[in-house]
Short mmCIF file of C-alpha atoms and ligand atoms in Angstrom, two decimals:
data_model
loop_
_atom_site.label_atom_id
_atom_site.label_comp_id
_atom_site.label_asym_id
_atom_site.label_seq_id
_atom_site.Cartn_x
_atom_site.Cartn_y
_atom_site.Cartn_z
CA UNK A 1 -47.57 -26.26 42.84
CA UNK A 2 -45.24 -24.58 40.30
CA UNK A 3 -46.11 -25.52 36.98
CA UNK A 4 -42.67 -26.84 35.14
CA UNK A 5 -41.54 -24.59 32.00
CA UNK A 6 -42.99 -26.25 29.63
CA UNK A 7 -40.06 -26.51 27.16
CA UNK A 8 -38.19 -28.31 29.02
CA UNK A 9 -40.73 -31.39 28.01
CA UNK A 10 -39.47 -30.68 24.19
CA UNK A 11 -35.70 -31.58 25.11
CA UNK A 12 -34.84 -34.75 24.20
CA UNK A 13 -34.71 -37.53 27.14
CA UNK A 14 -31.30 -38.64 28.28
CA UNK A 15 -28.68 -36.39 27.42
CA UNK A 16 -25.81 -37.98 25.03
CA UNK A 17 -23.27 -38.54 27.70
CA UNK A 18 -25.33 -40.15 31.08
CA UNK A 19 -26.98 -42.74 28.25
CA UNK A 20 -23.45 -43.88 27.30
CA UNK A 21 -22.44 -44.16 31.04
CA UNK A 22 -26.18 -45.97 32.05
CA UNK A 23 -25.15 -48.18 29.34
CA UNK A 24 -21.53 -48.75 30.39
CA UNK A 25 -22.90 -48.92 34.10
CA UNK A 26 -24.86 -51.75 32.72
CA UNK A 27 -22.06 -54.08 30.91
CA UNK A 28 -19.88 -53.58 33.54
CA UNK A 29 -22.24 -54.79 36.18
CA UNK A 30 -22.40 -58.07 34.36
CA UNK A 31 -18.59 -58.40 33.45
CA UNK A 32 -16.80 -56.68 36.28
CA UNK A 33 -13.80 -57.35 35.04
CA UNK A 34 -14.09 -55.74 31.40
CA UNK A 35 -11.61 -53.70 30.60
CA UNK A 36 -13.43 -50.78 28.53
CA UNK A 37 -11.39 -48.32 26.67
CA UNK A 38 -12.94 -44.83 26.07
CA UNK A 39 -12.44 -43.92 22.77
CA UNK A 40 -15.89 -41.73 23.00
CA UNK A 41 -14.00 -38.63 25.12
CA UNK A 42 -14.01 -35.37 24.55
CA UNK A 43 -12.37 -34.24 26.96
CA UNK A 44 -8.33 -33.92 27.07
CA UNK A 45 -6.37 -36.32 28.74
CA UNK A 46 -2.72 -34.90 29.13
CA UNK A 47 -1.51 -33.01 31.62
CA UNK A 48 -0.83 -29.34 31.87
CA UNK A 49 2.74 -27.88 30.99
CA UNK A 50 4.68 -27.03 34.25
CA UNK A 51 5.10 -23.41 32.99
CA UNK A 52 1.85 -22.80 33.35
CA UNK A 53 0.73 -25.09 36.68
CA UNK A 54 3.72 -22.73 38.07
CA UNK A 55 1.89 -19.50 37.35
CA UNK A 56 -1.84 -21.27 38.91
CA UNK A 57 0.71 -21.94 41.88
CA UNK A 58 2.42 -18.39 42.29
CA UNK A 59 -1.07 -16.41 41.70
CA UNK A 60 -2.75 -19.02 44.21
CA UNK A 61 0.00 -18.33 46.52
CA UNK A 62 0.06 -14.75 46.41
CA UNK A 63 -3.99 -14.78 47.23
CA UNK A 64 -2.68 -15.58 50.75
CA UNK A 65 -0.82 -12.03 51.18
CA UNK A 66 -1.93 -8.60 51.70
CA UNK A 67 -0.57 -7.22 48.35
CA UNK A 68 -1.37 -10.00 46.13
CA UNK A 69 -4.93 -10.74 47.13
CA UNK A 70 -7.55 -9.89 44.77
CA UNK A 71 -11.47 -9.89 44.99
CA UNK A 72 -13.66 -9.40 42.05
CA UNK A 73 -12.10 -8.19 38.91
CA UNK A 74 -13.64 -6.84 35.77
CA UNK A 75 -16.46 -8.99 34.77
CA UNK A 76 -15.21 -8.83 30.87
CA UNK A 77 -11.57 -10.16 32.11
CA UNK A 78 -8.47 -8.84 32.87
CA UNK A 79 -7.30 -6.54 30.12
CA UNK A 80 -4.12 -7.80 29.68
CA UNK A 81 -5.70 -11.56 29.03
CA UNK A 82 -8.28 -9.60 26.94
CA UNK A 83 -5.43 -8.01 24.66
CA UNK A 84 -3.37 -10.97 24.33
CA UNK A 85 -6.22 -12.92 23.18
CA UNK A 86 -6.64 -9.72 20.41
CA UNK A 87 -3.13 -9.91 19.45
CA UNK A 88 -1.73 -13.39 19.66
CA UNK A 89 -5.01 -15.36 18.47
CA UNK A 90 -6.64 -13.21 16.46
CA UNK A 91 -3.45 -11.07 14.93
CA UNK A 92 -5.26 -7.83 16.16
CA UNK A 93 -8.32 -8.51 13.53
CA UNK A 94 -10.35 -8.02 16.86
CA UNK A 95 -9.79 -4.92 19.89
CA UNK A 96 -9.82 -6.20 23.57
CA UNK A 97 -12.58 -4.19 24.04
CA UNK A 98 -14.84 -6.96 21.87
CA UNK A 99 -13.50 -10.25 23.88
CA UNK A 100 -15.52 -10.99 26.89
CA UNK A 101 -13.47 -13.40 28.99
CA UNK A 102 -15.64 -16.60 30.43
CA UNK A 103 -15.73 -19.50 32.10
CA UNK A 104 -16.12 -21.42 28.99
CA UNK A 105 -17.33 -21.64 25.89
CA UNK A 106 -20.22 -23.51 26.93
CA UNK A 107 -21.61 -21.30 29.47
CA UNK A 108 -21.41 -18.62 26.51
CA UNK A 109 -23.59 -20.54 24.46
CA UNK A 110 -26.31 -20.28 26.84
CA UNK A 111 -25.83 -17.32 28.06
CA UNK A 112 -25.96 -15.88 24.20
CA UNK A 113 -29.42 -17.57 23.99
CA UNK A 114 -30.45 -14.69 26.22
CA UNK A 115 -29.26 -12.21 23.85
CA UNK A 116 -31.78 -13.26 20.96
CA UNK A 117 -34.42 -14.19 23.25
CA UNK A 118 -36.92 -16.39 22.69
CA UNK A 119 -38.58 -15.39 19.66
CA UNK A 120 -35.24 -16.00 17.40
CA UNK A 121 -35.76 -18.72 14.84
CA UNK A 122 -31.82 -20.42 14.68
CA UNK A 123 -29.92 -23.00 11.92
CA UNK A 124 -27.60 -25.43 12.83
CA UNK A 125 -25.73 -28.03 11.44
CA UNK A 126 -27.06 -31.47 11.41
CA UNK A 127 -24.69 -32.68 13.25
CA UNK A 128 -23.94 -30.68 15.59
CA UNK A 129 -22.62 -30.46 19.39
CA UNK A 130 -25.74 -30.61 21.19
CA UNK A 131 -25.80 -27.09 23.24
CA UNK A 132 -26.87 -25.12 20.79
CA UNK A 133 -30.44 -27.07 19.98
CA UNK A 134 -30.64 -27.75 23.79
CA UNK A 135 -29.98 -23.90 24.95
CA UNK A 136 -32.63 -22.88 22.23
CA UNK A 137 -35.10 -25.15 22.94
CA UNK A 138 -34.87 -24.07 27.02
CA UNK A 139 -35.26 -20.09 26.20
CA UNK A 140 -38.54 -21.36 24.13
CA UNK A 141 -37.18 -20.44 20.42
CA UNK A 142 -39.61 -21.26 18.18
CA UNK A 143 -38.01 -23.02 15.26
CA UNK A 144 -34.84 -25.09 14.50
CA UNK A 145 -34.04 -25.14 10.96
CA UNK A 146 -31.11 -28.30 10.49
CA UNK A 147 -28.90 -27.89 7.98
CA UNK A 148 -27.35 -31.21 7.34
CA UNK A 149 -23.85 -32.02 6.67
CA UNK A 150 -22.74 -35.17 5.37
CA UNK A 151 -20.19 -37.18 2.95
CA UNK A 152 -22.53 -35.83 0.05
CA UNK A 153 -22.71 -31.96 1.04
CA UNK A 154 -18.44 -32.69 1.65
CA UNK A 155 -19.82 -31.50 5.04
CA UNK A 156 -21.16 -27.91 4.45
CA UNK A 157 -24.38 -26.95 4.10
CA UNK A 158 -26.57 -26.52 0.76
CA UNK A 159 -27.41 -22.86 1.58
CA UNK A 160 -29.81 -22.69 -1.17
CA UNK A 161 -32.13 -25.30 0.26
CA UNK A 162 -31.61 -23.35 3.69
CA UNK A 163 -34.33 -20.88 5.24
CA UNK A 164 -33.73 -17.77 6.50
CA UNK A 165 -33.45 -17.56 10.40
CA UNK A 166 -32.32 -14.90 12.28
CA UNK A 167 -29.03 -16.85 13.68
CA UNK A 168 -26.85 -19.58 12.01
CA UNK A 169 -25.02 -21.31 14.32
CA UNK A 170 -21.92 -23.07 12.84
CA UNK A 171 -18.92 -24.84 14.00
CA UNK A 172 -15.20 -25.23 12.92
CA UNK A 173 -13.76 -27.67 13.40
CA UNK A 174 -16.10 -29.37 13.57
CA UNK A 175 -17.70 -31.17 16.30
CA UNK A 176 -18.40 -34.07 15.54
CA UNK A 177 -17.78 -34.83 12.15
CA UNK A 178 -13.93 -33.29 12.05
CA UNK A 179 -14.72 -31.59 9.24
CA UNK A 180 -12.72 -28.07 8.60
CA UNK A 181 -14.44 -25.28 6.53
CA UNK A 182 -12.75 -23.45 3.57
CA UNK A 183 -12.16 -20.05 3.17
CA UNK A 184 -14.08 -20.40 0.11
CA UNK A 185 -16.86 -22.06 2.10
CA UNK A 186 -17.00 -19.79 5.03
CA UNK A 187 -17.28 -16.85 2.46
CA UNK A 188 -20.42 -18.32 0.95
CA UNK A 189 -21.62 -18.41 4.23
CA UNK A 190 -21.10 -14.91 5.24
CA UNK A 191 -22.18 -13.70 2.56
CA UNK A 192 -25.55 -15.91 2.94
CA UNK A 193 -25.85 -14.34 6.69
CA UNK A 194 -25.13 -10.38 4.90
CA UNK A 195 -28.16 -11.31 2.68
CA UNK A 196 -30.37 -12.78 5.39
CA UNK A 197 -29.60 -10.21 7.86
CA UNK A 198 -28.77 -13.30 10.05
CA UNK A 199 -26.05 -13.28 12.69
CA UNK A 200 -23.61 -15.97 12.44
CA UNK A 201 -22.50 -17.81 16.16
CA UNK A 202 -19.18 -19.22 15.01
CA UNK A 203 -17.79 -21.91 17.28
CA UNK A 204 -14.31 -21.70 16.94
CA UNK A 205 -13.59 -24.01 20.20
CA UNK A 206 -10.76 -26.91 18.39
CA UNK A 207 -9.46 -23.62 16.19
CA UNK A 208 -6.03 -24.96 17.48
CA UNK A 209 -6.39 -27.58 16.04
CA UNK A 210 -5.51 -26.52 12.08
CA UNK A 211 -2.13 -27.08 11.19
CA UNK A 212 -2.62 -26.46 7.31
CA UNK A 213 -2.07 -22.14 7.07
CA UNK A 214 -4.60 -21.90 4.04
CA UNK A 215 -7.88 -23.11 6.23
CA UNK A 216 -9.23 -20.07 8.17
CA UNK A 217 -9.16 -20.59 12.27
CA UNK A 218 -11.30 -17.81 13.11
CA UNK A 219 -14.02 -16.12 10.90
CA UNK A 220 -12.78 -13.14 11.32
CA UNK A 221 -10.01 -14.04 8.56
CA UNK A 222 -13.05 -13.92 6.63
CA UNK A 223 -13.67 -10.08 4.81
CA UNK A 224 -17.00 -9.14 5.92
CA UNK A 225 -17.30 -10.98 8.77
CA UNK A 226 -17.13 -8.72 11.47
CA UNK A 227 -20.68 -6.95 10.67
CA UNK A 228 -22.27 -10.68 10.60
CA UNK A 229 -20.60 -12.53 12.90
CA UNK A 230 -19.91 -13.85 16.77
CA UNK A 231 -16.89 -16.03 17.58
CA UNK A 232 -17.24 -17.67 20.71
CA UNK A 233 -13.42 -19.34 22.00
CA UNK A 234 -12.24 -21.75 24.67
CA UNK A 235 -8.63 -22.78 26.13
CA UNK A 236 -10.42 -26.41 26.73
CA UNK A 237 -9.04 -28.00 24.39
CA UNK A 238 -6.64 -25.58 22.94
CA UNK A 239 -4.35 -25.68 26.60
CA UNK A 240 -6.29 -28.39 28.57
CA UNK A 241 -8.48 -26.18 30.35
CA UNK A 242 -11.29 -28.16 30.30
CA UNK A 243 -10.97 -28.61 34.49
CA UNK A 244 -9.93 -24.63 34.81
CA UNK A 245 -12.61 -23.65 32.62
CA UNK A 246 -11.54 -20.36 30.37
CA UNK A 247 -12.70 -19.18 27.39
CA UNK A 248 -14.12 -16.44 25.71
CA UNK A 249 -16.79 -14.17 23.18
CA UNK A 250 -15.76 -11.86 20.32
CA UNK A 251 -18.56 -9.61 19.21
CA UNK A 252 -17.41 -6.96 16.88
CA UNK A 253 -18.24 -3.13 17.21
CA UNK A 254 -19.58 -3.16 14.00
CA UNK A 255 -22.03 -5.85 14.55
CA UNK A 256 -25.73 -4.06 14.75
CA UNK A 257 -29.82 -5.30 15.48
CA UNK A 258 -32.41 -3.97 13.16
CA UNK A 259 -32.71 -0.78 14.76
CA UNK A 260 -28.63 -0.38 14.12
CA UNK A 261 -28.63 -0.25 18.33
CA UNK A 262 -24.65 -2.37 19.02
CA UNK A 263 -25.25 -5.83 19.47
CA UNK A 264 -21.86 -5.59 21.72
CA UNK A 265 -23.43 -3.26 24.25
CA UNK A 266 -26.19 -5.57 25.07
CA UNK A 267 -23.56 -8.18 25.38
CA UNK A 268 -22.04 -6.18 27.79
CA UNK A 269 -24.95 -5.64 30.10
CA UNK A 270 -25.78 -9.10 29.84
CA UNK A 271 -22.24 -10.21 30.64
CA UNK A 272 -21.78 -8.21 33.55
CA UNK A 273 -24.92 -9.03 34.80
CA UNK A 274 -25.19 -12.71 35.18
CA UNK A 275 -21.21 -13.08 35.72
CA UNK A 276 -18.91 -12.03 37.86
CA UNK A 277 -15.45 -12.81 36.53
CA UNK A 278 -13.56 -15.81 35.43
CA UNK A 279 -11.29 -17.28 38.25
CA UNK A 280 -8.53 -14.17 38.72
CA UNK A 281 -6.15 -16.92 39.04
CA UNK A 282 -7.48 -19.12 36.23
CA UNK A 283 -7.37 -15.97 33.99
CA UNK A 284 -3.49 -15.36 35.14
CA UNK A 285 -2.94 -18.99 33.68
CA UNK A 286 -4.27 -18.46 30.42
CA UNK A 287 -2.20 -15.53 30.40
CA UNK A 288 0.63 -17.60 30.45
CA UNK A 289 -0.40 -20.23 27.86
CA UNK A 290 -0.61 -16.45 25.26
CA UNK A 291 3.59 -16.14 26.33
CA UNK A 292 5.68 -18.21 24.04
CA UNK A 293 6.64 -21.11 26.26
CA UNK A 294 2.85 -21.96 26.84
CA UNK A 295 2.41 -21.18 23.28
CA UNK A 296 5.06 -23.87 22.31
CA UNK A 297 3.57 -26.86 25.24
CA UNK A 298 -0.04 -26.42 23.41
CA UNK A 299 1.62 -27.04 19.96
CA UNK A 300 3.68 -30.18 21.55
CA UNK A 301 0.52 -31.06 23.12
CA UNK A 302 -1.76 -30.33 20.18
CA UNK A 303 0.68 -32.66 17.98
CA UNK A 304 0.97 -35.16 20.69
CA UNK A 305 -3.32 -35.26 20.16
CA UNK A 306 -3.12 -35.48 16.58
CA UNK A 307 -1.04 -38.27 16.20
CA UNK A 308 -3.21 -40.31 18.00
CA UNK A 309 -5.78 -39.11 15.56
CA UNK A 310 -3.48 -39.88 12.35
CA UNK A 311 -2.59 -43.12 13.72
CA UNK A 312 -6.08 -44.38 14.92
CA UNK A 313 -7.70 -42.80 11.21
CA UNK A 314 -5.40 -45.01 9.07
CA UNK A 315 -5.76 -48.44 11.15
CA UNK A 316 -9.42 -48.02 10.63
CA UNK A 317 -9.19 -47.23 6.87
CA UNK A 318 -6.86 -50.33 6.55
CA UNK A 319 -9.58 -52.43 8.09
CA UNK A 320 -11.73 -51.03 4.95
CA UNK A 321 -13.65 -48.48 7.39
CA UNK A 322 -14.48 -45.32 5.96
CA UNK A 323 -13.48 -42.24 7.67
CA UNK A 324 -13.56 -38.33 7.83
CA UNK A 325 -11.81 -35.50 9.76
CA UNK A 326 -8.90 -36.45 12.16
CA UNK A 327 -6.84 -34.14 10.23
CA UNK A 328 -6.62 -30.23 11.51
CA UNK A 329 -9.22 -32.09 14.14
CA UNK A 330 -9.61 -34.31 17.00
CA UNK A 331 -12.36 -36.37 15.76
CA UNK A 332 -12.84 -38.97 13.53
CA UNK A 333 -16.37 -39.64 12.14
CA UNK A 334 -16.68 -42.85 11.22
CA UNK A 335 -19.06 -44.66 9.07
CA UNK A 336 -20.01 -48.48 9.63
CA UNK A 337 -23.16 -48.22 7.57
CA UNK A 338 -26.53 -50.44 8.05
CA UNK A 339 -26.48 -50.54 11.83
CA UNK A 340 -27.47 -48.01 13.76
CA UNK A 341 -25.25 -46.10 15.42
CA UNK A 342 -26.66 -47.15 18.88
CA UNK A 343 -26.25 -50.62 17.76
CA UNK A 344 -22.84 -49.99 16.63
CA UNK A 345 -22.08 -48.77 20.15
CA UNK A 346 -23.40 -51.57 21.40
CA UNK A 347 -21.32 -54.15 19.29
CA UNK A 348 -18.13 -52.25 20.18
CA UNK A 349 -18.91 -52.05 23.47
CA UNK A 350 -19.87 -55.89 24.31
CA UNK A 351 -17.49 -57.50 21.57
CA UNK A 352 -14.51 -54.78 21.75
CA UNK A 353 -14.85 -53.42 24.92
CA UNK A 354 -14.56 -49.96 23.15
CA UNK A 355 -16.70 -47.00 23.55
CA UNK A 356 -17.25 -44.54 20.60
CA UNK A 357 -19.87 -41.50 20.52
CA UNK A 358 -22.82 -42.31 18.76
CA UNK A 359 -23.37 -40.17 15.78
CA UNK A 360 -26.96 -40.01 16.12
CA UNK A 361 -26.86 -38.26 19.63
CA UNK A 362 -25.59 -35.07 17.38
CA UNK A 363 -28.23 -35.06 14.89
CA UNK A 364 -30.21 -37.31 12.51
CA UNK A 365 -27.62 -37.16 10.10
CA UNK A 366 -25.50 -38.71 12.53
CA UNK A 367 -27.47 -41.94 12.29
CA UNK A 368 -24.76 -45.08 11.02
CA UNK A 369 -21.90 -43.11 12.55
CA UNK A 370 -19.70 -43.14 15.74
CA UNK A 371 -17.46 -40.15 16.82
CA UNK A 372 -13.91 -41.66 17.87
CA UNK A 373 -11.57 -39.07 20.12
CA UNK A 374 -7.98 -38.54 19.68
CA UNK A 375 -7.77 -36.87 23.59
CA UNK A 376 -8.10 -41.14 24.27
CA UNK A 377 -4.79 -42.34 25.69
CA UNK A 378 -2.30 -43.53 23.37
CA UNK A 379 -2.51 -46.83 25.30
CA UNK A 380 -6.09 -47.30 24.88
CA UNK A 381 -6.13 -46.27 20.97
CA UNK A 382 -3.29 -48.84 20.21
CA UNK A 383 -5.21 -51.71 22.34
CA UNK A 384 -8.67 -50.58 20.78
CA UNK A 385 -6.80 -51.11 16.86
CA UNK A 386 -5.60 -54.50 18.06
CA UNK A 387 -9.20 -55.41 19.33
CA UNK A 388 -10.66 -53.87 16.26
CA UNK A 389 -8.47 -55.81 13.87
CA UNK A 390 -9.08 -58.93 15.89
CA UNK A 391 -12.99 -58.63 15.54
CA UNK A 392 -14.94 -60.43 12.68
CA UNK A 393 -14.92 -57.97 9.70
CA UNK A 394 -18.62 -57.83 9.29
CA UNK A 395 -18.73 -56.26 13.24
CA UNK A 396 -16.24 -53.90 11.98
CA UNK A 397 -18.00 -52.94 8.56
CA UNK A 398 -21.34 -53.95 9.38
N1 PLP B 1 -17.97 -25.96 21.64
C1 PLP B 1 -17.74 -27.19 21.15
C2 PLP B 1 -17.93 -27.45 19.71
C3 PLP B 1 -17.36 -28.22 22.02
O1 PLP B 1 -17.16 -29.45 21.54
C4 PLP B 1 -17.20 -27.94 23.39
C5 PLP B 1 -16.80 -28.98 24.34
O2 PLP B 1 -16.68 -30.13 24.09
C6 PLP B 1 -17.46 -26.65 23.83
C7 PLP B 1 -17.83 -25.68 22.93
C8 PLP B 1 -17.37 -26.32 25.29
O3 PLP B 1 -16.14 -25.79 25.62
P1 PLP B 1 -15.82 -25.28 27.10
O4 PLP B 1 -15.08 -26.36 27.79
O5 PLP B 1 -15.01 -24.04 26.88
O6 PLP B 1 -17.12 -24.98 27.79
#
């Protein structure tokens, strides 16, 4: 018999996501004909902009002739998607030559486990989207240091009470809590990484997401930044990719290991050596979101998102429940206090029919919290605020 890697048995049971469906599974076996609304998604919900399904079409199309067809392409991307992701998203602070095109931001997470290996110690925000601890904890890292962020902390980190590891992983916006670092902030923490000789992972996947021009969208507005830090990028939620699956890695030139060898050539090698390419066709796509009529769908789209946020965050303050992010972000954290936040889920979910993320499936500071979506369907958020309003108040601010 093959013995089972034995961290695996340090992952926690029942990922997030399949323990809200069991549980859904459940009610709806007993009241068939609930009518649930998800406000728990994180995944968009709108449709793509014709301009682009076009291009999908004409480059799917022209895979069936003799001129157009195309095999394997460069494993980093196409360099004309890598350049316009230099110059259009980050205002060519990074070269081409540092973005590795992907099949997600997601897949890069793991995959950038391999580049630290298993004896990197890592900090994360407590809460956090739950990759990063999980992807760790696989490759057999041998300590997690949490960094929570809460109402107190105004959702950054205390750095002083904060250990050095050897990567900080860190996310803005934020998911879960909405929360949207300063520059002021994410200087501190650059300069905390130069100090530590850390490397900083910066998840910069909901970066469309900032309206306000003085909060940064990628670190690399930060000075400094590109000897300390990674940026990993998606078009997920920034075009609706979620179902193409796009996104990308910046690692700077400058960025070095301890023995000063490029932490961008090992990248490489890595890159090009357990993938093959994002979709050729997928990658023509997100070419096309970069030109300026995809570039002015994702804003319509991105507004269309957020004013499902602004309009779901205010009924819920003016049923006296405190809330944070939905502004520059698609989630709203919300705290109901007392309960937990699986029995929170559970009130919504038999007494509202709703379904909100529980907080605690990001992180122990998550406890007493749910995560609300704006990608929920208008529909559904203006049905859940009448439900909501219509529940006792002491369900609602338990
Ligand atoms: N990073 C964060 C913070 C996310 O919330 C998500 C998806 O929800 C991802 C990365 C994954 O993005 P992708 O769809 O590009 O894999």
């Amino acid at each position: 018999m093959v013995k089972r890697n034995p961290h695996f048995a340090k992952l926690q049971s029942g990922y997030l996501f399949p323990e809200i469906n069991k549980r859904k599974q459940a009610y709806l076996k007993m009241h068939p004909e609930a009518k649930i609304l998800n406000l728990g998604i994180g995944d968009t919900t709108l449709p793509l902009d014709p301009h682009i399904a076009q291009r999908l079409q004409k480059h799917s199309f022209e895979m069936s002739t003799i001129e157009g067809y195309l095999g394997y392409g460069p494993e980093q991307g196409q360099s004309e998607l890598r350049q316009k992701i230099a110059s259009v998203l980050y205002s060519g602070r990074v070269h081409s030559e540092e973005v590795f095109v992907s099949d997600g931001a997601k897949c890069d997470i793991g995959r950038l486990q391999l580049l630290f290996g298993p004896d990197a110690t890592m900090a994360v925000q407590d809460p956090a989207y739950p990759v990063y601890v999980d992807t760790s904890i696989m490759v057999g890292q041998p300590e997690i240091m949490y960094m929570p962020c809460n109402p107190e902390n105004n959702f950054f980190p205390d750095l002083e009470q904060i250990k050095r590891t050897d990567l900080i992983y860190f996310c803005s916006p934020n998911n879960p809590t909405g929360a949207i670092s300063t520059h002021e902030q994410l200087e501190k923490l650059i300069a905390f990484a130069k100090k530590n000789r850390s490397i900083l992972i910066f998840d910069s996947a909901y970066s469309a997401y900032i309206s306000d021009p003085s909060l940064p969208k990628s670190i690399y507005e930060i000075p400094g930044a590109r000897e300390v830090a990674i940026e990993v990028g998606s078009f997920s939620k920034m075009a609706g990719f979620t179902g193409l699956r796009l996104g990308w890695v910046v690692i700077p030139e400058e960025l070095r290991f301890e023995d000063q060898t490029s932490v961008r050539k090992d990248w490489e090698r890595i890159h090009t050596t357990f993938f093959n390419g994002a979709s050729c066709i997928v990658q023509k796509a997100g070419l096309a979101v970069l030109e300026n009529e995809g570039l002015q769908f994702i804003q319509r789209m991105i507004e269309s998102y957020m004013s499902n946020a602004e309009y779901l965050a205010e009924n819920l303050r003016q049923l006296g429940i405190t809330t944070y992010g939905g502004d520059n972000a698609p989630y709203i954290w919300v705290y109901f206090g007392k309960s937990s936040s699986w029995e929170l889920f559970d009130t919504l979910l038999t007494k509202a029919q709703i379904i909100a993320t529980p907080g605690i499936g990001f992180g122990s500071e998550g406890e007493g919290f749910l995560r609300f979506s704006a990608f929920a369907q208008r529909s559904h958020i203006e049905e859940a605020v009448q439900r909501l309003k219509e529940l006792p108040l002491e369900v609602a601010t338990a």
